[in-house]
Amino acid sequence: MEAIEQVRAWVETEIPNAMGLSSAQLLALGRDESWDGWRLPLPGSEAGSLNLLLDAEFPYSLPRFSLDGRSDLLRAPHIEAGGRLCLAGDGGRADTLDPVAVVEYSHREALALIAENEAGGNRDDYLLDFDAYWRRDVTRDFPIRTWLRPEARSRALAAWHGQEFYLVAENTDDCRTWLNNRYGVDDTRTFKDAVVIWLDRLPEPNYFPNDAGSLRRLIAERSPDGLTVFDRLMTTMIERATVVLTGATPAGEIAQAPAVIEEPNVVRASGKAPKPSVSKGFRPGHVPPNILAVRRSACRVTVERVDAWLGRMRAGEGAQLGEKRVAVLGCGSVGAGVAKLLLQSGLGRVVLVDPDTFAWANLAHLIHRRCREGLAGVV
């Protein structure tokens, strides 16, 4: 409590027009009665304020800050959901001997971040942590699982549509293999069209597509070879299709951002109603792709990479590793562990050699599970 009182005295002395936050205001910010907080006016003509929040562990934990009344900055770099500022992170620790100095320093950091965002700085940070910003702005919380080669080109793919997730892979054989290894053989599965579009530059949040029309415009601007692939999908898709946007971050990692395109929703105002047609006004099969895109919806969705190791590699490295073949001689306690790490690294093929009798007693169950998930081939 002494640390809290020291901060309270600093706020009252150094921050004009600051106000303490009530229990109701803290609750509205997602904090319970164990927190203390103040609303600090922001300098400048844009108005707005900064909430200073201290949890029950303070001064052992760092102060948190969130924006209030600045909707223009809610999509700025390092501004998280609810206006929270991403500074040192919730798990940070502080110097407990001088809690006021810690708050002063953190306050200056928060003001500096806001000033940089107001000036249009930090834009490249959108791309450096692109996956996080895409996840924050999805319009439908639905997972697309991807198993794709790390190639810097646009191309047609195949997809399987399940109730809990969609799987997108290079072709129907890859889709079928993964599903058979994961869930067992089922010859009744059907597959749909999908595409991957390689972008010369990943989009910032202000350019995230909100519908199929804006998605097409983004592709036309940033993917020289992608527009033809996308337009072909527009003319062949039935009901819905998945588009996976890909591109390299400034660190060289490959990011993936999927969107699901759908035909117009069925309107059921009074029992039965006709389904809106994307071909209205045109002969069937002669609708221009740009018109088809404008007449369809698109939602941004989450990605779950079953080849997650590729996301930590620079473009092209994963493909090179996938072409390698390694033989492991002896699959006992040491060899089994080595084989498991090789499979997890993304090697294209691993040959296991062991003269012992093949039985559960000498089979590493983790390797067996990896093979069943279809993440690598084992001979």
XYZ file of N, CA and C in Angstrom, residues 55-202:
444
model
N -1.698 -3.295 -10.590
C -2.341 -4.477 -10.024
C -1.909 -4.699 -8.582
N -2.411 -5.773 -7.975
C -2.167 -6.035 -6.560
C -0.704 -6.367 -6.278
N 0.073 -6.746 -7.296
C 1.480 -7.105 -7.091
C 2.406 -5.898 -7.159
N 1.893 -4.753 -7.599
C 2.734 -3.565 -7.662
C 3.271 -3.245 -6.256
N 4.550 -2.933 -6.099
C 5.532 -2.500 -7.095
C 6.375 -3.609 -7.715
N 6.013 -4.888 -7.474
C 6.799 -5.974 -8.065
C 6.446 -6.185 -9.531
N 5.287 -5.712 -9.966
C 4.886 -5.782 -11.364
C 4.944 -4.390 -11.983
N 4.925 -4.348 -13.303
C 5.012 -3.066 -14.008
C 3.636 -2.429 -14.178
N 3.584 -1.100 -14.298
C 2.308 -0.425 -14.563
C 1.788 -0.795 -15.948
N 0.464 -0.774 -16.103
C -0.178 -0.948 -17.406
C -0.826 0.366 -17.805
N -0.954 0.571 -19.108
C -1.593 1.771 -19.623
C -2.575 1.386 -20.723
N -3.679 2.125 -20.795
C -4.632 1.929 -21.886
C -5.172 3.277 -22.337
N -5.496 3.361 -23.626
C -6.027 4.593 -24.203
C -7.508 4.736 -23.909
N -7.949 5.967 -23.788
C -9.365 6.252 -23.599
C -9.728 7.475 -24.440
N -10.780 7.352 -25.254
C -11.225 8.485 -26.050
C -10.374 8.786 -27.262
N -9.602 7.808 -27.745
C -8.772 8.008 -28.938
C -9.004 6.862 -29.913
N -10.192 6.810 -30.476
C -10.528 5.742 -31.415
C -9.628 5.757 -32.642
N -9.035 6.916 -32.964
C -8.157 7.012 -34.128
C -6.869 6.229 -33.948
N -6.526 5.875 -32.714
C -5.275 5.158 -32.454
C -5.481 3.694 -32.093
N -6.720 3.218 -32.072
C -6.970 1.854 -31.602
C -6.390 0.798 -32.539
N -6.133 1.142 -33.781
C -5.530 0.200 -34.723
C -4.064 0.532 -34.994
N -3.488 1.403 -34.176
C -2.097 1.792 -34.374
C -1.157 0.694 -33.874
N 0.112 0.704 -34.310
C 1.064 -0.304 -33.851
C 1.215 -0.314 -32.336
N 1.317 -1.499 -31.780
C 1.541 -1.730 -30.356
C 0.371 -1.281 -29.486
N -0.816 -1.150 -30.094
C -2.038 -0.892 -29.340
C -2.880 -2.162 -29.427
N -3.098 -2.806 -28.296
C -3.791 -4.084 -28.291
C -5.288 -3.881 -28.094
N -6.017 -4.994 -28.022
C -7.466 -4.935 -27.844
C -7.808 -4.134 -26.598
N -8.872 -3.333 -26.702
C -9.280 -2.498 -25.578
C -8.426 -1.279 -25.370
N -7.545 -0.974 -26.331
C -6.698 0.206 -26.199
C -5.470 0.011 -25.335
N -5.170 -1.228 -24.943
C -4.001 -1.462 -24.084
C -2.710 -1.198 -24.853
N -1.783 -0.525 -24.206
C -0.494 -0.252 -24.823
C 0.460 -1.395 -24.545
N 1.109 -1.850 -25.582
C 2.092 -2.929 -25.452
C 3.454 -2.298 -25.212
N 3.864 -2.280 -23.959
C 5.157 -1.707 -23.599
C 6.119 -2.816 -23.198
N 6.216 -3.109 -21.895
C 7.144 -4.145 -21.445
C 6.474 -5.502 -21.307
N 5.141 -5.565 -21.403
C 4.470 -6.845 -21.256
C 3.972 -7.062 -19.852
N 2.891 -7.842 -19.740
C 2.280 -8.062 -18.432
C 3.178 -8.828 -17.472
N 4.128 -9.585 -18.017
C 4.980 -10.385 -17.139
C 6.221 -9.666 -16.667
N 6.363 -8.382 -16.975
C 7.564 -7.645 -16.610
C 7.684 -7.416 -15.113
N 8.899 -7.176 -14.672
C 9.162 -6.917 -13.259
C 9.871 -5.576 -13.123
N 9.771 -4.975 -11.936
C 10.269 -3.612 -11.754
C 11.186 -3.528 -10.541
N 11.834 -2.366 -10.426
C 12.663 -2.051 -9.263
C 11.736 -1.621 -8.129
N 11.626 -2.440 -7.104
C 10.673 -2.164 -6.026
C 11.136 -1.056 -5.098
N 12.387 -0.631 -5.188
C 12.901 0.380 -4.276
C 12.425 1.784 -4.635
N 12.019 1.984 -5.896
C 11.589 3.323 -6.310
C 10.386 3.190 -7.232
N 9.206 2.889 -6.698
C 8.025 2.670 -7.544
C 7.621 3.899 -8.344
N 7.812 5.091 -7.808
C 7.437 6.304 -8.548
C 8.307 6.458 -9.788
N 9.601 6.166 -9.671
C 10.493 6.263 -10.823
C 10.063 5.291 -11.914
N 9.597 4.111 -11.522
C 9.129 3.119 -12.499
C 7.901 3.649 -13.226
N 6.962 4.233 -12.483
C 5.745 4.769 -13.104
C 6.095 5.938 -14.014
N 6.986 6.812 -13.568
C 7.398 7.952 -14.395
C 8.004 7.480 -15.707
N 8.895 6.509 -15.632
C 9.549 5.998 -16.834
C 8.523 5.357 -17.782
N 7.647 4.520 -17.224
C 6.632 3.859 -18.052
C 5.682 4.873 -18.672
N 5.357 5.925 -17.930
C 4.484 6.972 -18.458
C 5.138 7.682 -19.641
N 6.424 7.977 -19.529
C 7.142 8.597 -20.644
C 7.163 7.669 -21.858
N 7.353 6.362 -21.616
C 7.343 5.392 -22.715
C 5.987 5.373 -23.408
N 4.917 5.414 -22.617
C 3.569 5.405 -23.187
C 3.326 6.656 -24.020
N 3.716 7.822 -23.513
C 3.529 9.064 -24.254
C 4.365 9.074 -25.537
N 5.569 8.513 -25.477
C 6.425 8.456 -26.666
C 5.803 7.560 -27.739
N 5.241 6.424 -27.321
C 4.597 5.514 -28.276
C 3.405 6.203 -28.951
N 2.596 6.902 -28.158
C 1.427 7.596 -28.711
C 1.874 8.680 -29.687
N 2.913 9.439 -29.335
C 3.408 10.494 -30.217
C 3.932 9.910 -31.525
N 4.639 8.790 -31.458
C 5.152 8.149 -32.674
C 4.010 7.661 -33.551
N 2.979 7.095 -32.936
C 1.836 6.622 -33.719
C 1.075 7.790 -34.345
N 0.947 8.895 -33.606
C 0.278 10.073 -34.162
C 1.035 10.617 -35.365
N 2.356 10.484 -35.336
C 3.185 10.990 -36.430
C 3.302 9.999 -37.579
N 2.638 8.843 -37.456
C 2.687 7.841 -38.518
C 3.905 6.956 -38.462
N 4.573 6.911 -37.332
C 5.747 6.047 -37.202
C 5.364 4.612 -36.872
N 6.358 3.783 -36.730
C 6.185 2.376 -36.341
C 5.419 1.554 -37.371
N 5.270 2.049 -38.608
C 4.446 1.322 -39.575
C 5.030 -0.039 -39.913
N 6.352 -0.136 -39.975
C 6.953 -1.427 -40.298
C 6.712 -2.462 -39.208
N 6.397 -2.012 -38.002
C 6.129 -2.955 -36.924
C 4.859 -3.759 -37.190
N 3.935 -3.199 -37.965
C 2.761 -3.961 -38.388
C 3.189 -5.243 -39.098
N 4.198 -5.114 -39.960
C 4.613 -6.240 -40.788
C 5.534 -7.181 -40.025
N 6.319 -6.623 -39.106
C 7.241 -7.455 -38.344
C 6.473 -8.464 -37.494
N 5.327 -8.041 -36.957
C 4.492 -8.924 -36.147
C 3.121 -9.074 -36.814
N 3.151 -9.344 -38.114
C 1.929 -9.361 -38.918
C 0.903 -10.358 -38.389
N 1.343 -11.559 -38.019
C 0.402 -12.590 -37.561
C -0.434 -12.107 -36.383
N 0.192 -11.403 -35.442
C -0.529 -10.927 -34.256
C -1.595 -9.909 -34.631
N -1.271 -8.993 -35.552
C -2.254 -7.979 -35.949
C -3.394 -8.599 -36.746
N -3.093 -9.602 -37.556
C -4.159 -10.274 -38.303
C -5.098 -11.006 -37.338
N -4.531 -11.734 -36.372
C -5.364 -12.457 -35.400
C -6.264 -11.491 -34.627
N -5.737 -10.320 -34.319
C -6.512 -9.354 -33.548
C -7.707 -8.831 -34.336
N -7.603 -8.816 -35.661
C -8.631 -8.189 -36.490
C -9.455 -9.181 -37.300
N -9.447 -10.468 -36.930
C -10.265 -11.413 -37.689
C -11.742 -11.063 -37.504
N -12.536 -11.306 -38.536
C -13.965 -11.023 -38.467
C -14.780 -12.276 -38.182
N -14.133 -13.440 -38.207
C -14.799 -14.677 -37.801
C -13.764 -15.568 -37.127
N -14.055 -16.011 -35.939
C -13.116 -16.841 -35.179
C -13.255 -18.286 -35.630
N -12.728 -18.569 -36.812
C -12.810 -19.908 -37.390
C -11.433 -20.272 -37.921
N -10.900 -21.451 -37.575
C -9.531 -21.798 -37.960
C -9.423 -22.410 -39.354
N -8.413 -21.965 -40.086
C -8.012 -22.587 -41.343
C -6.667 -23.261 -41.087
N -6.626 -24.567 -41.185
C -5.368 -25.287 -41.019
C -4.683 -25.393 -42.377
N -3.418 -25.021 -42.422
C -2.707 -24.993 -43.699
C -1.498 -25.920 -43.671
N -1.267 -26.548 -44.827
C -0.080 -27.384 -45.032
C 0.441 -27.027 -46.421
N 1.296 -26.003 -46.479
C 1.694 -25.414 -47.746
C 3.211 -25.352 -47.887
N 3.636 -25.422 -49.133
C 5.060 -25.234 -49.408
C 5.403 -23.749 -49.290
N 6.582 -23.436 -48.761
C 6.970 -22.023 -48.592
C 7.487 -21.427 -49.897
N 6.607 -21.295 -50.889
C 7.005 -20.792 -52.198
C 6.476 -19.377 -52.400
N 7.303 -18.530 -52.963
C 6.930 -17.140 -53.182
C 6.231 -16.987 -54.529
N 5.094 -17.649 -54.674
C 4.310 -17.547 -55.899
C 2.852 -17.859 -55.595
N 1.960 -17.314 -56.398
C 0.525 -17.572 -56.259
C 0.175 -18.837 -57.039
N -0.815 -19.599 -56.527
C -1.154 -20.865 -57.180
C -2.477 -21.384 -56.643
N -3.045 -22.344 -57.371
C -4.275 -22.999 -56.949
C -3.967 -24.059 -55.901
N -4.906 -24.252 -54.968
C -4.763 -25.224 -53.892
C -6.026 -26.092 -53.827
N -6.042 -26.971 -52.850
C -7.234 -27.770 -52.565
C -7.600 -27.578 -51.104
N -8.881 -27.730 -50.792
C -9.342 -27.528 -49.418
C -10.400 -28.562 -49.065
N -10.389 -28.937 -47.800
C -11.452 -29.770 -47.231
C -12.181 -28.925 -46.199
N -13.501 -28.881 -46.285
C -14.306 -28.058 -45.396
C -14.975 -28.921 -44.339
N -14.521 -28.805 -43.115
C -15.150 -29.497 -41.996
C -15.973 -28.529 -41.160
N -16.667 -29.059 -40.181
C -17.496 -28.212 -39.328
C -16.666 -27.403 -38.345
N -15.535 -27.942 -37.891
C -14.727 -27.263 -36.881
C -13.533 -26.527 -37.470
N -13.111 -26.876 -38.659
C -11.998 -26.192 -39.311
C -11.992 -26.562 -40.791
N -11.297 -25.746 -41.595
C -11.005 -26.081 -42.980
C -9.526 -26.452 -43.066
N -9.218 -27.415 -43.928
C -7.833 -27.782 -44.198
C -7.489 -27.341 -45.611
N -6.381 -26.627 -45.770
C -5.926 -26.169 -47.082
C -4.532 -26.733 -47.319
N -4.368 -27.419 -48.449
C -3.082 -28.026 -48.791
C -2.813 -27.824 -50.277
N -1.643 -28.284 -50.720
C -1.224 -28.051 -52.100
C -2.147 -28.716 -53.116
N -2.702 -29.873 -52.782
C -3.549 -30.604 -53.717
C -4.447 -31.555 -52.939
N -5.356 -32.211 -53.645
C -6.289 -33.111 -52.971
C -5.575 -34.301 -52.348
N -4.492 -34.779 -52.972
C -3.755 -35.905 -52.391
C -3.184 -35.543 -51.027
N -2.610 -34.326 -50.908
C -2.070 -33.901 -49.613
C -3.184 -33.762 -48.582
N -4.321 -33.179 -48.995
C -5.463 -33.072 -48.075
C -5.888 -34.444 -47.592
N -6.038 -35.363 -48.529
C -6.518 -36.706 -48.181
C -5.522 -37.420 -47.270
N -4.226 -37.292 -47.577
C -3.197 -37.946 -46.755
C -3.233 -37.446 -45.326
N -3.280 -36.109 -45.162
C -3.283 -35.556 -43.815
C -4.520 -36.005 -43.045
N -5.670 -35.938 -43.671
C -6.918 -36.311 -43.000
C -6.941 -37.802 -42.677
N -6.467 -38.624 -43.597
C -6.433 -40.067 -43.331
C -5.504 -40.393 -42.181
N -4.346 -39.742 -42.144
C -3.397 -39.994 -41.057
C -3.914 -39.474 -39.725
N -4.678 -38.388 -39.781
C -5.157 -37.768 -38.534
C -6.436 -38.421 -38.024
N -7.360 -38.735 -38.932
C -8.680 -39.202 -38.499
C -9.070 -40.576 -39.029
N -8.253 -41.171 -39.864
C -8.598 -42.455 -40.442
C -9.113 -42.299 -41.870
N -9.062 -43.386 -42.610
C -9.439 -43.372 -44.017
C -10.949 -43.179 -44.154
N -11.329 -42.280 -45.064
C -12.736 -42.031 -45.359
C -12.835 -41.628 -46.820
N -13.299 -42.543 -47.657
C -13.348 -42.306 -49.099
C -14.480 -41.377 -49.520
N -15.318 -40.958 -48.588
C -16.443 -40.087 -48.948
C -16.091 -38.603 -48.862
N -14.898 -38.275 -48.413
C -14.524 -36.866 -48.291
C -14.456 -36.198 -49.662
N -14.951 -34.973 -49.726
C -14.895 -34.190 -50.957
C -14.056 -32.939 -50.719
N -13.571 -32.365 -51.803
C -12.638 -31.248 -51.684
C -13.080 -30.090 -52.579
N -12.689 -28.888 -52.169
C -13.068 -27.672 -52.870
C -11.831 -26.908 -53.329
N -12.090 -25.919 -54.165
C -10.990 -25.086 -54.662
C -10.542 -24.084 -53.602
N -9.275 -23.745 -53.650
C -8.691 -22.696 -52.803
C -7.484 -22.149 -53.547
N -6.971 -21.010 -53.082
C -5.780 -20.433 -53.707
C -4.892 -19.840 -52.635
N -3.618 -19.734 -52.957
C -2.683 -18.973 -52.137
C -2.174 -17.830 -52.997
N -2.129 -16.626 -52.432
C -1.702 -15.427 -53.157
C -0.464 -14.861 -52.471
N 0.634 -14.796 -53.215
C 1.867 -14.216 -52.673
C 1.856 -12.715 -52.913
N 1.981 -11.943 -51.832
C 1.958 -10.483 -51.903
C 3.381 -9.938 -51.838
N 3.651 -8.943 -52.669
C 4.961 -8.284 -52.612
C 5.179 -7.592 -51.273
N 4.077 -7.106 -50.675
C 4.148 -6.475 -49.361
C 2.873 -6.811 -48.610
N 3.024 -7.287 -47.382
C 1.865 -7.609 -46.563
C 1.084 -6.345 -46.226
